[in-house]
PDB file of C-alpha atoms and ligand atoms in Angstrom:
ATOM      1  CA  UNK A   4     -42.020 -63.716 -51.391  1.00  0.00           C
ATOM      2  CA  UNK A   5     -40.145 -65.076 -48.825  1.00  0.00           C
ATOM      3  CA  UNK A   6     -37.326 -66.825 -51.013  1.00  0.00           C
ATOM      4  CA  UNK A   7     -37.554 -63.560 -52.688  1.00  0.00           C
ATOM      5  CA  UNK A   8     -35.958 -61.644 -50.322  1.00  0.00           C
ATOM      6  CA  UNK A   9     -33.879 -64.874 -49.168  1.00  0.00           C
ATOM      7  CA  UNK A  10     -31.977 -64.745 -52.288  1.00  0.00           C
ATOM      8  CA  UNK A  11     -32.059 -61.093 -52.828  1.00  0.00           C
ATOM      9  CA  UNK A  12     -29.936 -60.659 -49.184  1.00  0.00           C
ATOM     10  CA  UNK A  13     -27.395 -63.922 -50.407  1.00  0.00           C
ATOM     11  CA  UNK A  14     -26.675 -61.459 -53.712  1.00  0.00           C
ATOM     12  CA  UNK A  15     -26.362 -58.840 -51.158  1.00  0.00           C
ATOM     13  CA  UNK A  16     -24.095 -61.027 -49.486  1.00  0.00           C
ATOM     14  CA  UNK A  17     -22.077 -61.648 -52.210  1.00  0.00           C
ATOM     15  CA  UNK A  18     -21.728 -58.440 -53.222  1.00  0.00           C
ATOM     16  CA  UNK A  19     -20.349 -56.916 -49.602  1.00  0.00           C
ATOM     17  CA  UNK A  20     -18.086 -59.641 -49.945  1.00  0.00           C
ATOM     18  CA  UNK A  21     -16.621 -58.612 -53.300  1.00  0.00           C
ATOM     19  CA  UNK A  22     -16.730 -54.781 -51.721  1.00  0.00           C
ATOM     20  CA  UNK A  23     -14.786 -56.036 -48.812  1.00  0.00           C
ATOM     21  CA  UNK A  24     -12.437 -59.013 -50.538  1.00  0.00           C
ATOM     22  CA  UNK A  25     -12.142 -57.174 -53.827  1.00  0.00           C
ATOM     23  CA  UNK A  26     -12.335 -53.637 -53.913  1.00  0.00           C
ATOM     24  CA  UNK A  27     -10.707 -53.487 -50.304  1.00  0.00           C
ATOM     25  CA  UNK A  28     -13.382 -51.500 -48.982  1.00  0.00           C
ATOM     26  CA  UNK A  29     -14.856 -51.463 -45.846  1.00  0.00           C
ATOM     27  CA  UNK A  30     -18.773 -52.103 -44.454  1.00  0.00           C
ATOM     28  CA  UNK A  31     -20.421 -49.662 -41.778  1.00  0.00           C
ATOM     29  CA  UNK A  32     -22.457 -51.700 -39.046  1.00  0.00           C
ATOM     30  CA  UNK A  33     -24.217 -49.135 -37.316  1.00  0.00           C
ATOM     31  CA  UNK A  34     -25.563 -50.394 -34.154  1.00  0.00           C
ATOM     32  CA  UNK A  35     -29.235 -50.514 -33.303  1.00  0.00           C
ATOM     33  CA  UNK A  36     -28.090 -50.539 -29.069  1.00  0.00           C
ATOM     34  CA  UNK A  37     -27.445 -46.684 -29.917  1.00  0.00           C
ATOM     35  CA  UNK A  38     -30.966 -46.138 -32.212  1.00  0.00           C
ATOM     36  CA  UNK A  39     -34.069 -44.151 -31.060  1.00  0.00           C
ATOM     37  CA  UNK A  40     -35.851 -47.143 -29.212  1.00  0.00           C
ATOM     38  CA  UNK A  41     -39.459 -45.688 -29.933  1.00  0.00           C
ATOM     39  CA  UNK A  42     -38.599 -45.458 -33.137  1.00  0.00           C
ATOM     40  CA  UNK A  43     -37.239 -48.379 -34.768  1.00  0.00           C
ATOM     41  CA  UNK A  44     -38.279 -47.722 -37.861  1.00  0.00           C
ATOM     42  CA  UNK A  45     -36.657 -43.986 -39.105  1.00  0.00           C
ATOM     43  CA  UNK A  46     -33.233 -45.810 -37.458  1.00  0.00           C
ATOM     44  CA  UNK A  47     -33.432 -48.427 -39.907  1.00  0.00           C
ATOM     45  CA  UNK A  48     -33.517 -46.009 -42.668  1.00  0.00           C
ATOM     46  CA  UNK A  49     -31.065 -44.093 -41.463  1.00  0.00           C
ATOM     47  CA  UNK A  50     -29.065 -47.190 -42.021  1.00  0.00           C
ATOM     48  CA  UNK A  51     -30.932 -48.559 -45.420  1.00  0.00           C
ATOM     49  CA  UNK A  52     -29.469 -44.689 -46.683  1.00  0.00           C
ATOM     50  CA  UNK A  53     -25.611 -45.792 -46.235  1.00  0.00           C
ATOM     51  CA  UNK A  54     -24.776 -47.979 -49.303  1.00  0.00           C
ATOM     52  CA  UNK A  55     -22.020 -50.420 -47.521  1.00  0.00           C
ATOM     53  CA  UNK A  56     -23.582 -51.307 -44.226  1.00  0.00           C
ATOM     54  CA  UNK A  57     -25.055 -54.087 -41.869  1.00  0.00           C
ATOM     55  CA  UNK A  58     -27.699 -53.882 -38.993  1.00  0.00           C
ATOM     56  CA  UNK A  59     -25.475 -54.908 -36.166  1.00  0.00           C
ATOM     57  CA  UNK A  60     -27.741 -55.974 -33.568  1.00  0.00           C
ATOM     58  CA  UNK A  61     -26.598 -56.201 -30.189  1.00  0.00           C
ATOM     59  CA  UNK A  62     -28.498 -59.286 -28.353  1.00  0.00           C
ATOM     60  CA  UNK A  63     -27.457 -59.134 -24.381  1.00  0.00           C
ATOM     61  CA  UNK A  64     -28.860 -61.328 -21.450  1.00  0.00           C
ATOM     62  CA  UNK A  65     -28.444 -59.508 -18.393  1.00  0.00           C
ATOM     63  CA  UNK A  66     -25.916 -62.865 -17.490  1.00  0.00           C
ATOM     64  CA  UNK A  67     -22.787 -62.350 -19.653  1.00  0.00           C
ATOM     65  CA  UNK A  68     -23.394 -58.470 -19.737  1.00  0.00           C
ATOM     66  CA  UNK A  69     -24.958 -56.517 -17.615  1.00  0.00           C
ATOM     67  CA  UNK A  70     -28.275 -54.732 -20.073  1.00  0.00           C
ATOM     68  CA  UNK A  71     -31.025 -57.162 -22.188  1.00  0.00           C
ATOM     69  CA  UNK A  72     -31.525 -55.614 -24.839  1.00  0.00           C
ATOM     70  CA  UNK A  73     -33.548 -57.190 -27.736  1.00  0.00           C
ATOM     71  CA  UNK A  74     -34.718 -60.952 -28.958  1.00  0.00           C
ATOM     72  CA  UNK A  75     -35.673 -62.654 -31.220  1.00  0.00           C
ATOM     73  CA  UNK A  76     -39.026 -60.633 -32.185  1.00  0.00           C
ATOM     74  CA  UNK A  77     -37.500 -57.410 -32.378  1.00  0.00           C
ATOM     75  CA  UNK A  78     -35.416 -58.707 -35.045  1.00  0.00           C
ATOM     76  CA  UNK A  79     -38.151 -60.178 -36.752  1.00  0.00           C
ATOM     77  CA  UNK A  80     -40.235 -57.407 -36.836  1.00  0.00           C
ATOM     78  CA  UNK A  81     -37.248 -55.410 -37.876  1.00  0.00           C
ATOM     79  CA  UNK A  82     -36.424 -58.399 -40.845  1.00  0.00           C
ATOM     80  CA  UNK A  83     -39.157 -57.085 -43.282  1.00  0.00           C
ATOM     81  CA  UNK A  84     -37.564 -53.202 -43.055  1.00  0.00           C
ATOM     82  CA  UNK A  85     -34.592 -53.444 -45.066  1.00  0.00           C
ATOM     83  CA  UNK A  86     -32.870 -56.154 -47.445  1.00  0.00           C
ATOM     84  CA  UNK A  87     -29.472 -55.191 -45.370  1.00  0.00           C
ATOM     85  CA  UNK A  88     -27.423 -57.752 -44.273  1.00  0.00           C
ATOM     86  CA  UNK A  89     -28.534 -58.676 -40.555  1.00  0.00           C
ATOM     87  CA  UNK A  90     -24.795 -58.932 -37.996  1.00  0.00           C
ATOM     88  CA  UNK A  91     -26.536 -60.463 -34.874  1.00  0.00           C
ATOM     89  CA  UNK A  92     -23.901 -60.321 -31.972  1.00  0.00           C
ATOM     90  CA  UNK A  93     -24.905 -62.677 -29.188  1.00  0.00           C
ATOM     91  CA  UNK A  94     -23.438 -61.179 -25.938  1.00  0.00           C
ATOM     92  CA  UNK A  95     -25.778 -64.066 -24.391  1.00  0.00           C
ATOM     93  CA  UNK A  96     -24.573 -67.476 -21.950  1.00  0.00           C
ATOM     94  CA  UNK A  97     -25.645 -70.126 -23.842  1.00  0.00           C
ATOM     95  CA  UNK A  98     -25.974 -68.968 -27.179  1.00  0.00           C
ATOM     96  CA  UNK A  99     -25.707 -72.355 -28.829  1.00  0.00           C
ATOM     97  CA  UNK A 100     -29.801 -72.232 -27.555  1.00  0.00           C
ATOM     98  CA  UNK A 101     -30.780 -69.654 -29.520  1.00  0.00           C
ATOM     99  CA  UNK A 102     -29.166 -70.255 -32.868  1.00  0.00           C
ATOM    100  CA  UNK A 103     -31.980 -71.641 -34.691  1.00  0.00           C
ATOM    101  CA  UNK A 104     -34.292 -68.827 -33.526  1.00  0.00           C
ATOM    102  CA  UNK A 105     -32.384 -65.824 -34.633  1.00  0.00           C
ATOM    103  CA  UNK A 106     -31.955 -67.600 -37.801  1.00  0.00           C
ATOM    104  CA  UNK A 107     -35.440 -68.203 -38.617  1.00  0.00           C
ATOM    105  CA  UNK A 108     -35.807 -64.311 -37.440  1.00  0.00           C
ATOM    106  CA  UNK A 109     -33.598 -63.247 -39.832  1.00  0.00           C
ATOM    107  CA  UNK A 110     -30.120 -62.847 -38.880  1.00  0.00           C
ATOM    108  CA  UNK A 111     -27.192 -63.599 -41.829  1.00  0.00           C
ATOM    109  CA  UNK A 112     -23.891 -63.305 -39.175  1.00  0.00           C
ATOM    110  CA  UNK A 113     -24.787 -64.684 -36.127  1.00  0.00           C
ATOM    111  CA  UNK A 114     -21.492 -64.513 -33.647  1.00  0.00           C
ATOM    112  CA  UNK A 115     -21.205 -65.573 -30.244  1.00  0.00           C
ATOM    113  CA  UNK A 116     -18.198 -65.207 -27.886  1.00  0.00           C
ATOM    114  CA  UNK A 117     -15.598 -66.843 -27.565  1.00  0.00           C
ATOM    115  CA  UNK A 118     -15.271 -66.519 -23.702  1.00  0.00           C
ATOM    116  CA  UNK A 119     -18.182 -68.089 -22.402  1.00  0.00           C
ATOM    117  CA  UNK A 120     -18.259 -71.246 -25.020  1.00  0.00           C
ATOM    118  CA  UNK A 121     -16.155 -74.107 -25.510  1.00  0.00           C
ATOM    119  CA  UNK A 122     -17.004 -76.279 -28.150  1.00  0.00           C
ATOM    120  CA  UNK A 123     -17.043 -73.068 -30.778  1.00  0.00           C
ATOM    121  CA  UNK A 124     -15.834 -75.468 -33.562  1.00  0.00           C
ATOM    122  CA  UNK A 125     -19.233 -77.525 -33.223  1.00  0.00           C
ATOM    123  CA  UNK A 126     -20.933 -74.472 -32.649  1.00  0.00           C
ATOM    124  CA  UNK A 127     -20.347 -72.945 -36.517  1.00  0.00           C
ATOM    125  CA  UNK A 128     -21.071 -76.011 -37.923  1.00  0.00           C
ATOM    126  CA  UNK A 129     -24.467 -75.552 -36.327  1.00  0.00           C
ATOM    127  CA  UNK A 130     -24.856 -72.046 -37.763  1.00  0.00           C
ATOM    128  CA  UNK A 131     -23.353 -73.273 -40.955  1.00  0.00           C
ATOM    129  CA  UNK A 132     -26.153 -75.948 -41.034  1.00  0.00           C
ATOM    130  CA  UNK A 133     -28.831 -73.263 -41.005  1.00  0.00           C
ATOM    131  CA  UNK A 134     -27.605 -71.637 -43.570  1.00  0.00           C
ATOM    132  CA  UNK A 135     -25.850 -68.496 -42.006  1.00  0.00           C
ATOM    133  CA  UNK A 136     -22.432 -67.278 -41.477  1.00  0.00           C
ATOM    134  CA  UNK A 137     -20.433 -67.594 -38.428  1.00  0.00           C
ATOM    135  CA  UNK A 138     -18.404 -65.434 -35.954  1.00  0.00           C
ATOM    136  CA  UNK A 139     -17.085 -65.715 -33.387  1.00  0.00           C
ATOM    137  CA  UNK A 140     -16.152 -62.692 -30.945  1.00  0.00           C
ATOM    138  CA  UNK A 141     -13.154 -61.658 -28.573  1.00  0.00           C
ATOM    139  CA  UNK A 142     -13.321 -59.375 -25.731  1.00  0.00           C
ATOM    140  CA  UNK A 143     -10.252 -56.893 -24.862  1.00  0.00           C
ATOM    141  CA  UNK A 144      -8.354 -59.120 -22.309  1.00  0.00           C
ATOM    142  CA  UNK A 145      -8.550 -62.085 -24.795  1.00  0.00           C
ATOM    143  CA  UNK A 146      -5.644 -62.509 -27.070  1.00  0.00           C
ATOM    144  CA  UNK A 147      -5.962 -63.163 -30.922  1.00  0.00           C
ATOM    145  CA  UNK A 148      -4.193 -66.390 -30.579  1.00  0.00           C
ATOM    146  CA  UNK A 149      -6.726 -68.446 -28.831  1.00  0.00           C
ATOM    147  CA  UNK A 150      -8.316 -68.323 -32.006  1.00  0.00           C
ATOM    148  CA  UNK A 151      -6.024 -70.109 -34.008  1.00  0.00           C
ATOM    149  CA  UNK A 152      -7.137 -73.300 -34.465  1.00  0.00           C
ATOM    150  CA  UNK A 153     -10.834 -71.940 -35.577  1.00  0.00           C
ATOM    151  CA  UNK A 154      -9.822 -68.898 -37.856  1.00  0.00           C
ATOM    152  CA  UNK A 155      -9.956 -71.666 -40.532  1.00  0.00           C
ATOM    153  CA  UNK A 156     -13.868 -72.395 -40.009  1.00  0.00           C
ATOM    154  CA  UNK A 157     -15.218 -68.862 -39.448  1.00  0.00           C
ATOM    155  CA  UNK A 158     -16.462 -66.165 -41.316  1.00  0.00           C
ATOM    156  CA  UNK A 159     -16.073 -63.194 -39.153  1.00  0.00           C
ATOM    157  CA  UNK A 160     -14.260 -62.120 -36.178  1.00  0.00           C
ATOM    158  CA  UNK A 161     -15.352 -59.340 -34.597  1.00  0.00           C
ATOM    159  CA  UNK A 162     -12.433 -57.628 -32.046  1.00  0.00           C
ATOM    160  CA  UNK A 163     -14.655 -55.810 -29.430  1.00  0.00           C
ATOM    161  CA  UNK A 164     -12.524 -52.672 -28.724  1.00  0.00           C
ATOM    162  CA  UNK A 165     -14.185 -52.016 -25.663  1.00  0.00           C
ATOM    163  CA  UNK A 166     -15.895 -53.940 -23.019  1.00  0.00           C
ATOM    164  CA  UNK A 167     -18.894 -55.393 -23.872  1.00  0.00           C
ATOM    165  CA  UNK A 168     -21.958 -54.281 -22.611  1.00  0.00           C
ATOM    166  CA  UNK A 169     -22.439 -50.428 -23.275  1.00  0.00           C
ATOM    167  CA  UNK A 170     -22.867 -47.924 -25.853  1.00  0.00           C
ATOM    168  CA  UNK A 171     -20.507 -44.896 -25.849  1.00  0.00           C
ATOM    169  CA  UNK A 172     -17.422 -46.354 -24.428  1.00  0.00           C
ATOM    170  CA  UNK A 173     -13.727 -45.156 -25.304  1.00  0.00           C
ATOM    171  CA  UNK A 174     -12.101 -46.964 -27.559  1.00  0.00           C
ATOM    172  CA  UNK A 175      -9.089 -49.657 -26.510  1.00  0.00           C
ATOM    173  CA  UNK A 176      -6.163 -48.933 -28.629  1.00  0.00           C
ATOM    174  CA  UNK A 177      -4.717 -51.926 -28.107  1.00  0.00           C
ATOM    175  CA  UNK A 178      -7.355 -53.587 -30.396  1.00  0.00           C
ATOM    176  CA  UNK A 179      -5.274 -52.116 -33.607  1.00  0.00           C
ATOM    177  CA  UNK A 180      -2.825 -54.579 -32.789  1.00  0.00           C
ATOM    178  CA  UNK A 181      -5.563 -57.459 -32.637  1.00  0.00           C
ATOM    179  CA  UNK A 182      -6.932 -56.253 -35.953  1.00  0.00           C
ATOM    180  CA  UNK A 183      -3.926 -56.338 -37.796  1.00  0.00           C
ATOM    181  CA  UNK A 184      -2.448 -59.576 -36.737  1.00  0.00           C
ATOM    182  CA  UNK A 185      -5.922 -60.876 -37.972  1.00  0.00           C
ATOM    183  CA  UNK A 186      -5.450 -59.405 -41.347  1.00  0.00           C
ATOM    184  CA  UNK A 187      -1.936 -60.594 -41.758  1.00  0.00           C
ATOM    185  CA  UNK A 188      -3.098 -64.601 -40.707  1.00  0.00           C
ATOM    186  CA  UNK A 189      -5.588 -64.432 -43.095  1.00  0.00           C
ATOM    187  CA  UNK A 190      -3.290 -63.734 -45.840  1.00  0.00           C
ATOM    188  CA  UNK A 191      -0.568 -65.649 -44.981  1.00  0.00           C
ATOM    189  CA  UNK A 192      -3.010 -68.868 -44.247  1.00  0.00           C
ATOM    190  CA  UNK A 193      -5.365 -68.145 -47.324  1.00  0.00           C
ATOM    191  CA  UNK A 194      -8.807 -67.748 -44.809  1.00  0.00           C
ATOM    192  CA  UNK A 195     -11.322 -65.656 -45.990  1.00  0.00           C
ATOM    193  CA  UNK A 196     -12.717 -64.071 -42.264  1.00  0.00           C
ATOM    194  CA  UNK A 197     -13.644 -60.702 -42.286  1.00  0.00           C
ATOM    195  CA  UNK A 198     -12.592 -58.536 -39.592  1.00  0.00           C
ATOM    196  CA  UNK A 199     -15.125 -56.930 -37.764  1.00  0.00           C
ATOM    197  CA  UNK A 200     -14.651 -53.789 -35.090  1.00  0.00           C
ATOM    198  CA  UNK A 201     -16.494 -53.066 -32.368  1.00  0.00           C
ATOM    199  CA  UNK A 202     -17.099 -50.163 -29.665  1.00  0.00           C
ATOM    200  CA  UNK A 203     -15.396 -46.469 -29.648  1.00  0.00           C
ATOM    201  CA  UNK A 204     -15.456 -45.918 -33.280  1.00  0.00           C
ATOM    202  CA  UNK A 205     -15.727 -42.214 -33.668  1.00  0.00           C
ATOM    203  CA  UNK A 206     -14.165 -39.673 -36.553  1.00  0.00           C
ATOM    204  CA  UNK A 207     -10.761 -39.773 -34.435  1.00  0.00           C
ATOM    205  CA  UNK A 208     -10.604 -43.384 -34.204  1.00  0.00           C
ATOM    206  CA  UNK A 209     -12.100 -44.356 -37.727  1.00  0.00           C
ATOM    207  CA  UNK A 210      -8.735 -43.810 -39.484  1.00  0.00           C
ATOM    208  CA  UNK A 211      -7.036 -45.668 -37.027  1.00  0.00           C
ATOM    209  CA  UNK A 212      -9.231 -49.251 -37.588  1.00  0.00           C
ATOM    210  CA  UNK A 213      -9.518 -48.849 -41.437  1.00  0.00           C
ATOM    211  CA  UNK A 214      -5.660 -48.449 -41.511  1.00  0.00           C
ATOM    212  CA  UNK A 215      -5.517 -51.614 -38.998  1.00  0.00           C
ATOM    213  CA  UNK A 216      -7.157 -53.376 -40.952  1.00  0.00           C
ATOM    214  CA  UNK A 217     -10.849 -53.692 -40.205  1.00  0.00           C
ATOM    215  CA  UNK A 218     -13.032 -54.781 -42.760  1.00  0.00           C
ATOM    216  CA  UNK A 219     -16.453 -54.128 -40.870  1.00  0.00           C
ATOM    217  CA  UNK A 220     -17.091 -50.877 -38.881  1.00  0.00           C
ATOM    218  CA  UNK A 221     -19.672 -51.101 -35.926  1.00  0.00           C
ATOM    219  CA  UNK A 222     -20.622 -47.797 -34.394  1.00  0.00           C
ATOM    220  CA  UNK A 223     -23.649 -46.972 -32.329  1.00  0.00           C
ATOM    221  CA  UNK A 224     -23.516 -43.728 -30.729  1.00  0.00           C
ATOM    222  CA  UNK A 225     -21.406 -41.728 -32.803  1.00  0.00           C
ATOM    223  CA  UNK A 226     -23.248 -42.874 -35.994  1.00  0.00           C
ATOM    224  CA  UNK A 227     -26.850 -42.434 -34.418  1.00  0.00           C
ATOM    225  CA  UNK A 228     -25.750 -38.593 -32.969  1.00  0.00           C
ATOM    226  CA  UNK A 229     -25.219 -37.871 -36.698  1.00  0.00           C
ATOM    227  CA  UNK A 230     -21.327 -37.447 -35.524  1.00  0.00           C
ATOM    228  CA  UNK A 231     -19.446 -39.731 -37.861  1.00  0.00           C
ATOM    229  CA  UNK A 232     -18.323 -38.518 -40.192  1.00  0.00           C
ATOM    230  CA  UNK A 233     -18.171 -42.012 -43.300  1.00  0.00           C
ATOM    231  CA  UNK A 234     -17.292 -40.357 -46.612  1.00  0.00           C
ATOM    232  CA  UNK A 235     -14.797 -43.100 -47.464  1.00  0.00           C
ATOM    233  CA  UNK A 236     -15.239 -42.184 -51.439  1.00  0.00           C
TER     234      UNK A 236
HETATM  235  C1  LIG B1141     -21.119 -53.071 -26.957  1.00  0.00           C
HETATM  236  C2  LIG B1141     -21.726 -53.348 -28.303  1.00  0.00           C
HETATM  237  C3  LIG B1141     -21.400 -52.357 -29.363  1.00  0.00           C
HETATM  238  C4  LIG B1141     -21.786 -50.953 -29.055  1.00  0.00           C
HETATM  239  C5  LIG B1141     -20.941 -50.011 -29.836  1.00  0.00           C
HETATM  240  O1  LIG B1141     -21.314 -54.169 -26.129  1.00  0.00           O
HETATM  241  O2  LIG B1141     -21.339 -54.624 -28.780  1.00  0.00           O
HETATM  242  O3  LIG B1141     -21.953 -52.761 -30.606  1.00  0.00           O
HETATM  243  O4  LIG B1141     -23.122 -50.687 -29.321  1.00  0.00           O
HETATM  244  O5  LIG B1141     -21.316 -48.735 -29.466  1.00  0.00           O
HETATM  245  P1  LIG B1141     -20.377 -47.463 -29.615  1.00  0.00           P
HETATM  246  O6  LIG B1141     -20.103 -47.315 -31.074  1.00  0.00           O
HETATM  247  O7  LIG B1141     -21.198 -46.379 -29.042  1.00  0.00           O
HETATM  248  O8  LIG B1141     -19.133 -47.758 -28.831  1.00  0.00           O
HETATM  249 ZN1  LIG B1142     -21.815 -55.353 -30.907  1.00  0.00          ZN
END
């Protein structure tokens, strides 16, 4: 049963990726920091009813941000709750300890920061060698270029458009820029990242990240108010 649903989230996989590389259209990661916390459940299918869309979890230590928020358990017990693709961001110190875990609870994307880490290259071989996908995240005083010499290895950068730590923040504008100069390596170096947005996304700055360039949407509150508005049809 297990390899069952294994396989059935790598064709998921595949398929987001066509959606994304192919048909150009972009993936909603709602995230679970903004879902009803005593009830897990009905937030996952509030999720499992958008076609195009990730779980983005949001895993925080208390060290690198200020909140903990959920483990390795939660995302377990979430795992058997819908065949969507699991987008674990580590906002943890150390997250090269935790790897394995998450990925034997379930996660398909497991990104860590680029900030606190140094030896990120070593680092996605290690989530490469347990079978998951790799990304790594900046925060919005970190510049796109210190990524240069890794773009080649992962696949997904997520561009945190607000600080990291919170739900409900106000979107950094600045962040378009960061988006789009990661679209326009990728093409002109052949890599095959996708771009991933998080924090502020609301119906006023939607538009704005899709047009940038964004190829994964994360929103917490305004999706899990009912507020956004993602008819992209
Ligand atoms: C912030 C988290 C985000 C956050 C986004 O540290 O990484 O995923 O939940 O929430 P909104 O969409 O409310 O800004
Ligand atoms: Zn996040």
């Amino acid at each position: 049963m297990y390899l069952v649903k294994m396989s059935i989230r790598r064709f998921t996989y595949f398929m987001q990726f066509a959606i994304i590389h192919i048909m150009n259209n972009p993936i909603l990661a709602p995230s679970l920091l903004s879902a009803d916390f005593t009830d897990l459940k009905s937030s996952i299918n509030k999720i499992n009813a958008v076609d195009n869309a990730f779980v983005h979890i949001d895993v925080m230590d208390g060290s690198f941000v200020p909140q903990i928020t959920f483990g390795q358990l939660i995302v377990q017990s979430l795992r058997p709750l819908t065949g969507k693709i699991f987008d674990v961001h580590l906002m943890i110190n150390n997250p090269e300890l935790h790897f394995e875990s998450f990925a034997k609870a379930g996660a398909d994307y497991i990104t860590f920061h680029y900030e606190n880490t140094v030896h990120q290259h070593r680092m996605i071989q290690q989530i490469h060698c347990l079978g998951k996908k790799a990304g790594i995240s900046i925060v919005p005083s970190t510049p796109v270029s210190v990524l240069e010499e890794i773009l080649p290895f992962v696949d997904m950068v997520l561009v945190m458009s607000v600080n990291p730590g919170f739900g409900g923040q106000t979107f950094i504008p600045e962040s378009l820029n960061k988006i789009t100069k990661l679209k326009n390596t990728r093409q002109e170096r052949g890599f095959r990242y996708i771009i991933s947005v998080d924090g502020g996304v609301n119906n006023e700055t939607l538009p704005r990240v899709i047009e940038a360039g964004a190829d994964v949407i994360v929103s917490g509150s305004s999706f899990f108010s009912g507020s956004l508005q993602w008819n992209l049809k």
